[in-house]
PDB file of C-alpha atoms in Angstrom:
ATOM      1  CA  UNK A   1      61.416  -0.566  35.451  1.00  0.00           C
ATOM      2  CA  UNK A   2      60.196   2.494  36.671  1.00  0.00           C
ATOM      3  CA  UNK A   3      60.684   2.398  41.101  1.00  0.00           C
ATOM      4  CA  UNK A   4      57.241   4.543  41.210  1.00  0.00           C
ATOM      5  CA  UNK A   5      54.461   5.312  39.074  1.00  0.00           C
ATOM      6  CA  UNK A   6      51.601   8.124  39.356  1.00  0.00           C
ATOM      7  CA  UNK A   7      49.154  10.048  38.049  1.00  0.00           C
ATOM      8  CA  UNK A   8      47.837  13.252  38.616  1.00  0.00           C
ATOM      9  CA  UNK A   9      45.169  13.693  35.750  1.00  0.00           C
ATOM     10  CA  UNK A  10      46.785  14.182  32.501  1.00  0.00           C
ATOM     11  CA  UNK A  11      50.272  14.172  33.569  1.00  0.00           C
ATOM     12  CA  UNK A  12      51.920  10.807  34.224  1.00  0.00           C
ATOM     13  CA  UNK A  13      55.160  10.729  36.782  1.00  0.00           C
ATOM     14  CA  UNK A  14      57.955   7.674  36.556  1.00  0.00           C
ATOM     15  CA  UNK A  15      60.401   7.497  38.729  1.00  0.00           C
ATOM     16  CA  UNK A  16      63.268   5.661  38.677  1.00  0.00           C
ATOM     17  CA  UNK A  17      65.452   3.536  40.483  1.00  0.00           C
ATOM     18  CA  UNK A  18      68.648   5.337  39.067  1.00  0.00           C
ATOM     19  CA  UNK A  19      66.839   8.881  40.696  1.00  0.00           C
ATOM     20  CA  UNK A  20      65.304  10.130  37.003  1.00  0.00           C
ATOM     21  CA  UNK A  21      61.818  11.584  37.840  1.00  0.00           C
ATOM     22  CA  UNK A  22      59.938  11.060  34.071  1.00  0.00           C
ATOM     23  CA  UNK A  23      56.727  13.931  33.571  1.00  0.00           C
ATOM     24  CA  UNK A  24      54.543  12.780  30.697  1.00  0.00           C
ATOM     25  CA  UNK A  25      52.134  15.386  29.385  1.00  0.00           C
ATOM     26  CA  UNK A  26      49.976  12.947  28.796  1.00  0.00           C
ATOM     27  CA  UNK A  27      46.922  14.242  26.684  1.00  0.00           C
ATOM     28  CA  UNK A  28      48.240  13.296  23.087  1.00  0.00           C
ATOM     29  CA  UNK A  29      44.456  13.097  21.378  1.00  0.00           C
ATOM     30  CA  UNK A  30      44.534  17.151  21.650  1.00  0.00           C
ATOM     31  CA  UNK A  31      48.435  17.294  21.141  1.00  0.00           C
ATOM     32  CA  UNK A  32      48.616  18.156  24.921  1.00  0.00           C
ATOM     33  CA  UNK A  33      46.831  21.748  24.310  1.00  0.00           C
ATOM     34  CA  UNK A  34      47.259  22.880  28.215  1.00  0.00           C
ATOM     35  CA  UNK A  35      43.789  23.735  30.450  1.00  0.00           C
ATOM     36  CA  UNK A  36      43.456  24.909  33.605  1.00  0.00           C
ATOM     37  CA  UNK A  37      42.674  21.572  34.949  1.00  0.00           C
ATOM     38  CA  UNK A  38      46.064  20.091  32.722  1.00  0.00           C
ATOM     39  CA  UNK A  39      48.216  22.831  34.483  1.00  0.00           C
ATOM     40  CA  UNK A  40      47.230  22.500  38.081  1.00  0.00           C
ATOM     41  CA  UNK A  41      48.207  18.619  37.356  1.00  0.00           C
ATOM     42  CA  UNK A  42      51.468  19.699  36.110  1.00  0.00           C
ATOM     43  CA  UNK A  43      52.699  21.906  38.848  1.00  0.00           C
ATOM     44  CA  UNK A  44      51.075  19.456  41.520  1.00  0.00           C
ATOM     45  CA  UNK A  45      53.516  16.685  39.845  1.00  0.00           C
ATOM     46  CA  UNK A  46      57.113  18.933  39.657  1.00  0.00           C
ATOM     47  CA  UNK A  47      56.541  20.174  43.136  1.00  0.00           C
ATOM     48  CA  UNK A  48      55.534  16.657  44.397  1.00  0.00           C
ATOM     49  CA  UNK A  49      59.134  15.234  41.953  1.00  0.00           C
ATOM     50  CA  UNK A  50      60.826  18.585  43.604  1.00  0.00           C
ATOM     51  CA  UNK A  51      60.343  17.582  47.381  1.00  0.00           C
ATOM     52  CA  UNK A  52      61.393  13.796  47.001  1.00  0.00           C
ATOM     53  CA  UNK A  53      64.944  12.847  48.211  1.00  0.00           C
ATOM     54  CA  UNK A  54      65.371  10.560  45.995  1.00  0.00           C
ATOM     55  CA  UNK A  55      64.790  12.418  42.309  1.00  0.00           C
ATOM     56  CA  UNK A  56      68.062  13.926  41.100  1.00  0.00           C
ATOM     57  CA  UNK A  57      66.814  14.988  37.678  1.00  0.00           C
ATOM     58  CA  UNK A  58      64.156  15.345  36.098  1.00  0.00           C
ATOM     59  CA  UNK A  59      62.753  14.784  32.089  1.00  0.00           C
ATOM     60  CA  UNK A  60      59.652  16.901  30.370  1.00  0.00           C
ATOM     61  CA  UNK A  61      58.323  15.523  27.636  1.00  0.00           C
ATOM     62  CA  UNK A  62      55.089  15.212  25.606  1.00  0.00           C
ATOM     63  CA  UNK A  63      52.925  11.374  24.829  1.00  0.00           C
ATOM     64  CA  UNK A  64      52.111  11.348  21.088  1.00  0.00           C
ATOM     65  CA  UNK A  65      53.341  13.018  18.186  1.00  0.00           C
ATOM     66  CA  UNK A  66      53.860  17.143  19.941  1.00  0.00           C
ATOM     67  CA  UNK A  67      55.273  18.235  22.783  1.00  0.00           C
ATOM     68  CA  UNK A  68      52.558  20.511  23.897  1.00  0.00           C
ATOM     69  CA  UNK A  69      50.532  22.353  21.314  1.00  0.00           C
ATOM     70  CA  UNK A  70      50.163  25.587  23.915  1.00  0.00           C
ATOM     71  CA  UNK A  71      46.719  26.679  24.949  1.00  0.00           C
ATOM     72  CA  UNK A  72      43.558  24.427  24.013  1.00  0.00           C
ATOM     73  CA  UNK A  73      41.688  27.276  22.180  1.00  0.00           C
ATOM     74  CA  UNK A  74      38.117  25.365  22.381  1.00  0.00           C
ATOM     75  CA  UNK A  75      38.397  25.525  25.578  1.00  0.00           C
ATOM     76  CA  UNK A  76      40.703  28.012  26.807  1.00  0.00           C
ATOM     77  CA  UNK A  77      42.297  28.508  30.013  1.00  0.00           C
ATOM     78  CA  UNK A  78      39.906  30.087  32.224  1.00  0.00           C
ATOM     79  CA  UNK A  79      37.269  28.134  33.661  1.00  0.00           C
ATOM     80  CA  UNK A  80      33.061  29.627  33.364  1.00  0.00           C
ATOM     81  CA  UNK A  81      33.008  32.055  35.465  1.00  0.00           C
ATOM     82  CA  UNK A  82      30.863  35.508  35.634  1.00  0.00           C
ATOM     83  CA  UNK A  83      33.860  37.727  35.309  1.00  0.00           C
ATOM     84  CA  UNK A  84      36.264  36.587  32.511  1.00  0.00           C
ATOM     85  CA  UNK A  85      38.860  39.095  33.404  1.00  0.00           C
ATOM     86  CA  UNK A  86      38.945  37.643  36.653  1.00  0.00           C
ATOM     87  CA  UNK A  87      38.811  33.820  35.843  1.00  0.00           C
ATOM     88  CA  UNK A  88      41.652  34.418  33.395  1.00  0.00           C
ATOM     89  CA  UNK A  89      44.057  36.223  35.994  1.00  0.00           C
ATOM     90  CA  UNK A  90      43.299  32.968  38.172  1.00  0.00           C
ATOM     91  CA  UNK A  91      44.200  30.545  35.382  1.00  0.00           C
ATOM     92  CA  UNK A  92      47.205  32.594  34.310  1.00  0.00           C
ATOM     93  CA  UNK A  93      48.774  32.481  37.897  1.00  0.00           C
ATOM     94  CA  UNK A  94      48.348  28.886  37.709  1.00  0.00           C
ATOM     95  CA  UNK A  95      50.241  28.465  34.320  1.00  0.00           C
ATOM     96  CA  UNK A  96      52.517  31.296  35.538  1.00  0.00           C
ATOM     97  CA  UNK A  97      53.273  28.579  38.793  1.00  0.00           C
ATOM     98  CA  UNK A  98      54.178  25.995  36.420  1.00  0.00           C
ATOM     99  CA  UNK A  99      57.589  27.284  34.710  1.00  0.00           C
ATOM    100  CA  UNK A 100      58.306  28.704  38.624  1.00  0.00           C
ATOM    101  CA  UNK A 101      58.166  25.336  40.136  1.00  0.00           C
ATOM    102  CA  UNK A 102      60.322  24.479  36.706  1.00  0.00           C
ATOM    103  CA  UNK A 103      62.871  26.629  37.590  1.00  0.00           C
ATOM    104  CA  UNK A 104      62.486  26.879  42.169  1.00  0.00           C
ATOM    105  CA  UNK A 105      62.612  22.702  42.196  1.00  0.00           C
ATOM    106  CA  UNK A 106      66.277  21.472  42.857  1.00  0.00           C
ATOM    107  CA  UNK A 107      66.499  19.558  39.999  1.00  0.00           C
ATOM    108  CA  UNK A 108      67.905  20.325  36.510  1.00  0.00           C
ATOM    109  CA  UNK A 109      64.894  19.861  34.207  1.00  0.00           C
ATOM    110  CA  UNK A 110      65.779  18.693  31.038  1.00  0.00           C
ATOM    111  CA  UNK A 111      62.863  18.617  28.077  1.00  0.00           C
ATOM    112  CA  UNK A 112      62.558  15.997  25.428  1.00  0.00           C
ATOM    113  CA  UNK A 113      61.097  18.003  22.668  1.00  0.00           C
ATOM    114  CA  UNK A 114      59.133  15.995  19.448  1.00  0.00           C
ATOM    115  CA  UNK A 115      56.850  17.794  17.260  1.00  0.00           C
ATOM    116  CA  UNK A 116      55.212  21.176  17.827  1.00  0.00           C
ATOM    117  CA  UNK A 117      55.911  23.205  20.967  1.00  0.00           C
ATOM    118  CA  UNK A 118      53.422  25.770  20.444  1.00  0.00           C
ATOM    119  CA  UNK A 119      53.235  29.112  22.730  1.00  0.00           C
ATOM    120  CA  UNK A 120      52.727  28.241  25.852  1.00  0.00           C
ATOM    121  CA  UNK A 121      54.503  24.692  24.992  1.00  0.00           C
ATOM    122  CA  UNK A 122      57.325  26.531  23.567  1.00  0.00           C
ATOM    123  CA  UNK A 123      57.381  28.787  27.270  1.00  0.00           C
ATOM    124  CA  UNK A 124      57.818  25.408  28.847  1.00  0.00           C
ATOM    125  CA  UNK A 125      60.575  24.045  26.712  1.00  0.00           C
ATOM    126  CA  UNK A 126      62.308  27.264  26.991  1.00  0.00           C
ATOM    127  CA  UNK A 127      62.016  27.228  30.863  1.00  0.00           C
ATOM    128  CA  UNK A 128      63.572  23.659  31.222  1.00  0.00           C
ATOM    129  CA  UNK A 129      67.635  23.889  31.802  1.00  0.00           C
ATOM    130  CA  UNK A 130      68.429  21.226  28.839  1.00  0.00           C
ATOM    131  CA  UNK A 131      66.369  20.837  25.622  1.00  0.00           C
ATOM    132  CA  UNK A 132      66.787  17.971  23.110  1.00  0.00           C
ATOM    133  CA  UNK A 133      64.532  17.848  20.229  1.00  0.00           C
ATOM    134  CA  UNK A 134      64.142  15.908  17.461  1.00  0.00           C
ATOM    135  CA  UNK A 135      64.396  16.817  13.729  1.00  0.00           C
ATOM    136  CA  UNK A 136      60.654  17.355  13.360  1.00  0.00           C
ATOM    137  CA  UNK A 137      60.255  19.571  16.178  1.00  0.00           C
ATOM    138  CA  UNK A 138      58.610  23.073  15.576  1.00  0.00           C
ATOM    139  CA  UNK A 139      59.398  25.980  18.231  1.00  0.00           C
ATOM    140  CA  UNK A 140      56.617  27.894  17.777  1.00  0.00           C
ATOM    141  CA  UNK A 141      55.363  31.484  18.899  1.00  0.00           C
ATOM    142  CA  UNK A 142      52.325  32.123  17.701  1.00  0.00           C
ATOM    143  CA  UNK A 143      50.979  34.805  19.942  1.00  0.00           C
ATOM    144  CA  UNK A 144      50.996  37.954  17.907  1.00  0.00           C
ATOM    145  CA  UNK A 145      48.822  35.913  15.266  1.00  0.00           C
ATOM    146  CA  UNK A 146      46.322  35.339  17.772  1.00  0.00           C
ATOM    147  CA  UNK A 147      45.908  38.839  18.995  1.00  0.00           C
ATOM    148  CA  UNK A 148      48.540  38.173  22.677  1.00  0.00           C
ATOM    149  CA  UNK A 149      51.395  39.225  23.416  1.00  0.00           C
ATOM    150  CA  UNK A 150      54.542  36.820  23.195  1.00  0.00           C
ATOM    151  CA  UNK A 151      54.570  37.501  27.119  1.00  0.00           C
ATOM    152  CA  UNK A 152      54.199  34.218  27.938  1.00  0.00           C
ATOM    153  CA  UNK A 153      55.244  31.930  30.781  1.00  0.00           C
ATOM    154  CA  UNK A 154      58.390  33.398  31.582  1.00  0.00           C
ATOM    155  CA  UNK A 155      59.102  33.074  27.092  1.00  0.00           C
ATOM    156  CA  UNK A 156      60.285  37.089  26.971  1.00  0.00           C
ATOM    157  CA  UNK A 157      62.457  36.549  29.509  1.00  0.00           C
ATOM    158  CA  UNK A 158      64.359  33.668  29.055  1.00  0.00           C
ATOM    159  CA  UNK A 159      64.228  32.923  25.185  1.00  0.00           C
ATOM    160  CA  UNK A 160      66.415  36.994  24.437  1.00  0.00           C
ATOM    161  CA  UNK A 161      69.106  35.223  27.230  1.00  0.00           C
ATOM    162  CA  UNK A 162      69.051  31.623  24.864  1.00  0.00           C
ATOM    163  CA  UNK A 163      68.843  32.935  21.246  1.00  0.00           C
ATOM    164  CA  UNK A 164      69.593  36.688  21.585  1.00  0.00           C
ATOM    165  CA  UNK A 165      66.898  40.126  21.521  1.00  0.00           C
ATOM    166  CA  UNK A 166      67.395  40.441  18.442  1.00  0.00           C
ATOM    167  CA  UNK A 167      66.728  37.077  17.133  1.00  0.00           C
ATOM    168  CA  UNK A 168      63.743  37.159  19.811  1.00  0.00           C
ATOM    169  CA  UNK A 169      62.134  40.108  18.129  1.00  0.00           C
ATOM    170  CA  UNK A 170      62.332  38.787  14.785  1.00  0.00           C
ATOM    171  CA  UNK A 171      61.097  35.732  16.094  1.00  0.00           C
ATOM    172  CA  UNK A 172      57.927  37.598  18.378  1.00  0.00           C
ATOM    173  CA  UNK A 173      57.191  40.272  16.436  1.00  0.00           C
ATOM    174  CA  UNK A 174      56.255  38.056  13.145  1.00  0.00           C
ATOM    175  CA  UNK A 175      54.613  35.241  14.799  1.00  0.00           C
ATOM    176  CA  UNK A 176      57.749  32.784  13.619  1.00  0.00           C
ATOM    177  CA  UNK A 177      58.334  29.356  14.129  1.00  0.00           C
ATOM    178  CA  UNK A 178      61.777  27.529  14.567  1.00  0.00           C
ATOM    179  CA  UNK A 179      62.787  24.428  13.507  1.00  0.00           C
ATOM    180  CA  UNK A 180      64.929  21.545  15.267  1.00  0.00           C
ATOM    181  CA  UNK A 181      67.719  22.286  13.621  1.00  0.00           C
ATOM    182  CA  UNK A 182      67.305  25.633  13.499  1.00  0.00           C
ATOM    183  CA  UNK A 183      66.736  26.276  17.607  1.00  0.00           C
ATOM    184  CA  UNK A 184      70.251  24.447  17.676  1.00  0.00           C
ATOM    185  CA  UNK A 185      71.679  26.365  15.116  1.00  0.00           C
ATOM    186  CA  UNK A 186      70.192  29.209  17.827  1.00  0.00           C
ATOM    187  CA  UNK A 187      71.795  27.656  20.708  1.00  0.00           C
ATOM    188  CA  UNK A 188      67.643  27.106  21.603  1.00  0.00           C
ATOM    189  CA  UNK A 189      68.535  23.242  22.133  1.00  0.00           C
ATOM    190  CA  UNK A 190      71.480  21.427  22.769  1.00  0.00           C
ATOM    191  CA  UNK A 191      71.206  18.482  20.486  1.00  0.00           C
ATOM    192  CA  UNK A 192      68.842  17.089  17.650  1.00  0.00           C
ATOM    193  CA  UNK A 193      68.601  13.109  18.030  1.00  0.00           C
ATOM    194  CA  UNK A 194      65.988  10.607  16.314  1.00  0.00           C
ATOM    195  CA  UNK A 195      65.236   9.658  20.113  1.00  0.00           C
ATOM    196  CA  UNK A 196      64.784  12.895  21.909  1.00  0.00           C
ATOM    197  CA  UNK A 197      63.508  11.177  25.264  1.00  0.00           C
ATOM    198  CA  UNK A 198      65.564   8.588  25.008  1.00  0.00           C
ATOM    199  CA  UNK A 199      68.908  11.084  24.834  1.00  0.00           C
ATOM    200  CA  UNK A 200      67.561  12.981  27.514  1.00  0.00           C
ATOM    201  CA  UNK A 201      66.309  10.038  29.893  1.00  0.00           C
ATOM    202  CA  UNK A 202      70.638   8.624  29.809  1.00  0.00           C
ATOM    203  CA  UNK A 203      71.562  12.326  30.062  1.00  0.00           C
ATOM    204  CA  UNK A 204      69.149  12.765  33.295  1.00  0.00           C
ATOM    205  CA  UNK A 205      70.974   9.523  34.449  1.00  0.00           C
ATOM    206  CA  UNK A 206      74.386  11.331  34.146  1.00  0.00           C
ATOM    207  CA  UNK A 207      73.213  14.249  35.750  1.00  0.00           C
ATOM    208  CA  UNK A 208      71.364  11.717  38.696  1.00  0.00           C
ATOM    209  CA  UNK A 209      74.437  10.251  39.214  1.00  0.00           C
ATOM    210  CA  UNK A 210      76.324  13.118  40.209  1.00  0.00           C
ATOM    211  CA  UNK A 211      76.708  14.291  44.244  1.00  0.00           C
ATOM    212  CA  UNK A 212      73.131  16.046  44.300  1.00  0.00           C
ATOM    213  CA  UNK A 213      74.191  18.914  46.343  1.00  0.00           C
ATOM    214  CA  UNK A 214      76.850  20.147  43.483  1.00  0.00           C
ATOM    215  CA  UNK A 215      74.416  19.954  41.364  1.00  0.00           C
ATOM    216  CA  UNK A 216      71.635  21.697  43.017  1.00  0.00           C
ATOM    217  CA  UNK A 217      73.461  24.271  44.002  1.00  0.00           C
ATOM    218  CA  UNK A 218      75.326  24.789  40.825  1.00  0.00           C
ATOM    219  CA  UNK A 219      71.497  24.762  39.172  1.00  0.00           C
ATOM    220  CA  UNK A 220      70.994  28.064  41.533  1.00  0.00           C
ATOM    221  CA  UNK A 221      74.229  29.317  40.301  1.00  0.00           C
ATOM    222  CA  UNK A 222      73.082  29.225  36.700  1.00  0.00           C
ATOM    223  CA  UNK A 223      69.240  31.144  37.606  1.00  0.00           C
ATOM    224  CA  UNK A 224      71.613  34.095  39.304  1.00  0.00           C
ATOM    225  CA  UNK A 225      73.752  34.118  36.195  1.00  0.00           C
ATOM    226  CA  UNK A 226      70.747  34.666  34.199  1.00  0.00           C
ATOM    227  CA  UNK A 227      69.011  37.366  36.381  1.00  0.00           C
ATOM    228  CA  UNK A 228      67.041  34.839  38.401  1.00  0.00           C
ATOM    229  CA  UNK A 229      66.059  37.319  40.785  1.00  0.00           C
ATOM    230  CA  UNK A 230      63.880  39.309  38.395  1.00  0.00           C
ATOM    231  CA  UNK A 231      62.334  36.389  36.985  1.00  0.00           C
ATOM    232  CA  UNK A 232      59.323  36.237  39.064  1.00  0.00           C
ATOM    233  CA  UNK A 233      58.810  40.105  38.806  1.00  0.00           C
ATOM    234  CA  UNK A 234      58.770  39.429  34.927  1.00  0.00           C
ATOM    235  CA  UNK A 235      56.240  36.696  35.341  1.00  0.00           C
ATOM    236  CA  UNK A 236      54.294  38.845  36.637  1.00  0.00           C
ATOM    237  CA  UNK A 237      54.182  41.411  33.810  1.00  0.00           C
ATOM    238  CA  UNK A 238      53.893  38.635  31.142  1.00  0.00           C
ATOM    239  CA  UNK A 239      50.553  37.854  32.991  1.00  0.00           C
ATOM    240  CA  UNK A 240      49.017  40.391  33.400  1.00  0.00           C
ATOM    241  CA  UNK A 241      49.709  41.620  29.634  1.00  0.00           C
ATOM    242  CA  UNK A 242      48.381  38.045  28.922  1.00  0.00           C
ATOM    243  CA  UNK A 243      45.183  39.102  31.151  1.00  0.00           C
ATOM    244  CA  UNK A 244      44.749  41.789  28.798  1.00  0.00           C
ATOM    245  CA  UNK A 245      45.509  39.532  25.804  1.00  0.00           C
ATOM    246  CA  UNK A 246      42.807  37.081  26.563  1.00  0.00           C
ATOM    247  CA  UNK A 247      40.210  39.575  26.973  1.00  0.00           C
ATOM    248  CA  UNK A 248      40.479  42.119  23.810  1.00  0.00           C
ATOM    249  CA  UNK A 249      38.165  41.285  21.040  1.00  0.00           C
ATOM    250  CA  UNK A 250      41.167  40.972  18.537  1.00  0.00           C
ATOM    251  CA  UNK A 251      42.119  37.637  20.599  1.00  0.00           C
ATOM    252  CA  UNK A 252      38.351  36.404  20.154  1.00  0.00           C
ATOM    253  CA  UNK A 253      38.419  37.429  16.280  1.00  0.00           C
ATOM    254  CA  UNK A 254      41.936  35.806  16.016  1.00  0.00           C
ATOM    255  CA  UNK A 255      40.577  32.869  18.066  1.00  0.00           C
ATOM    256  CA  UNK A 256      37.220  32.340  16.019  1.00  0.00           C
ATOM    257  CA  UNK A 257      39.330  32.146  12.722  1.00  0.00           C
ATOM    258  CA  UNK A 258      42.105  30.059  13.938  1.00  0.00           C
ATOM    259  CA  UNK A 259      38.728  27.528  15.163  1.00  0.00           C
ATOM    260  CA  UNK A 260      37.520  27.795  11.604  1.00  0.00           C
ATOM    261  CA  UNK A 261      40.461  26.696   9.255  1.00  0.00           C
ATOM    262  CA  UNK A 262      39.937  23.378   7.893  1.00  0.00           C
ATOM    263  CA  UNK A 263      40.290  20.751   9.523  1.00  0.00           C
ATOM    264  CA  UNK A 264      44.089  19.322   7.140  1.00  0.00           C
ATOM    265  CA  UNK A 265      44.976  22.788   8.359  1.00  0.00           C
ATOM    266  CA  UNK A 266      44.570  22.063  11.978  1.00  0.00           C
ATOM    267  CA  UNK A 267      46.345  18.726  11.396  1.00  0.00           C
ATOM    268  CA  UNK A 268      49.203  19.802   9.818  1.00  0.00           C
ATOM    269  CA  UNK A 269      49.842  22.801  12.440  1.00  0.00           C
ATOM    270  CA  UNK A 270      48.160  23.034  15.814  1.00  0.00           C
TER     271      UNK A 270
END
């Protein structure tokens, strides 16, 4: 039974007794396609899971059949605003302050991946410290296909350090998808299960059971092996380039095709 339960909009936080901290994207009807709105929830909830005592781990995962199908393309992630350029430099620093409260909390985050991880899903995925997928899971970059650049959420920095630059570029520069068993093939995830959140909620228990400090501090060891300390300077390339991106008419061409597949299409791939 979970020791507390909230909500903060579409994102549902369990936390419990044993010190697991459970974040539930929790908009399965539109395969949890982010917003501005969705993201603000988000960071909101890992900060608010980041500052309580008693949370020693915590587990990302999608309701419903995907983990997150990236970007909700009918609506986007800027809000109406008279100057696009500007709304969607204000709604990429938001997404931008998701993965860094992923990574800043002191917490290992450890993501229970089913289903599609589109774009900016796959950026979250890839930001967690542990991912577990199942067998139907689908690592997907997309951005090239939709006119942006693969820039995304921290995704060029931390996926060449997972899976290799060359891998990467092959993997960017085509648009490419991975499969579960693939992206452990990769070294992507660390396990493929039939129960993704289930492995990762007793694997969050090991890690909650641990002396927190060790682990915290062992989590900061592991961002300064990885170049840590250039992460946020790379964040901030990746959004601006997605800035640009967002605001070229190939995206809006790319964007108004995508929107006009047929509907099995959009079922059987987000």
């Amino acid at each position: 039974m979970p020791e507390r339960l909230e909500v903060f909009g579409k994102v549902l936080v369990e936390l419990r007794g044993d010190g697991v901290g459970i974040v539930t994207l929790n908009r399965p009807e539109k395969l949890n396609a982010l917003t501005a709105d969705f993201l603000a929830d988000l960071e909101r909830a890992l900060r608010e899971l980041g500052g309580a005592a008693d949370c020693r781990a915590v587990v990302l995962h999608g309701a419903g059949r995907a983990f997150c199908a990236g970007m909700d393309l009918n609506i986007g992630l800027a809000r109406d605003g008279a100057d696009p350029t500007r709304a969607a430099y204000a709604a990429m620093r938001q997404a931008v302050s998701v993965v860094a409260a992923m990574r800043e909390i002191p917490q290992p985050v450890v993501a229970a991946v089913r289903g599609h991880a589109v774009g900016a899903g796959f950026a979250l995925a890839a930001a967690a410290d542990i991912r577990i997928c199942a067998e139907d899971s689908r690592f997907d970059a997309v951005f090239v296909k939709l006119g942006m650049s693969a820039g995304d959420l921290g995704l060029s920095f931390l996926l060449p350090r997972l899976i290799g630059p060359g891998r990467t570029a092959e993997l960017f520069y085509t648009g490419g998808a991975l499969s579960g068993v693939e992206a452990e093939r990769w070294g992507l995830v660390q396990h493929v299960v039939d129960d993704p959140l289930h492995e990762a909620v007793e694997l969050a228990s090991t890690i909650a059971a641990m002396p927190p400090m060790g682990v915290q501090i062992t989590k900061e060891l592991l961002d300064t092996s990885i170049g840590a300390s250039g992460f946020r300077e790379h964040l901030e390339l990746e959004l601006r380039s997605q800035v640009i991106g967002l605001t070229t008419l190939d995206h809006a061409d790319a964007v108004r095709a995508f929107s006009a597949r047929p509907r099995a299409a959009h079922e059987n791939r987000p």
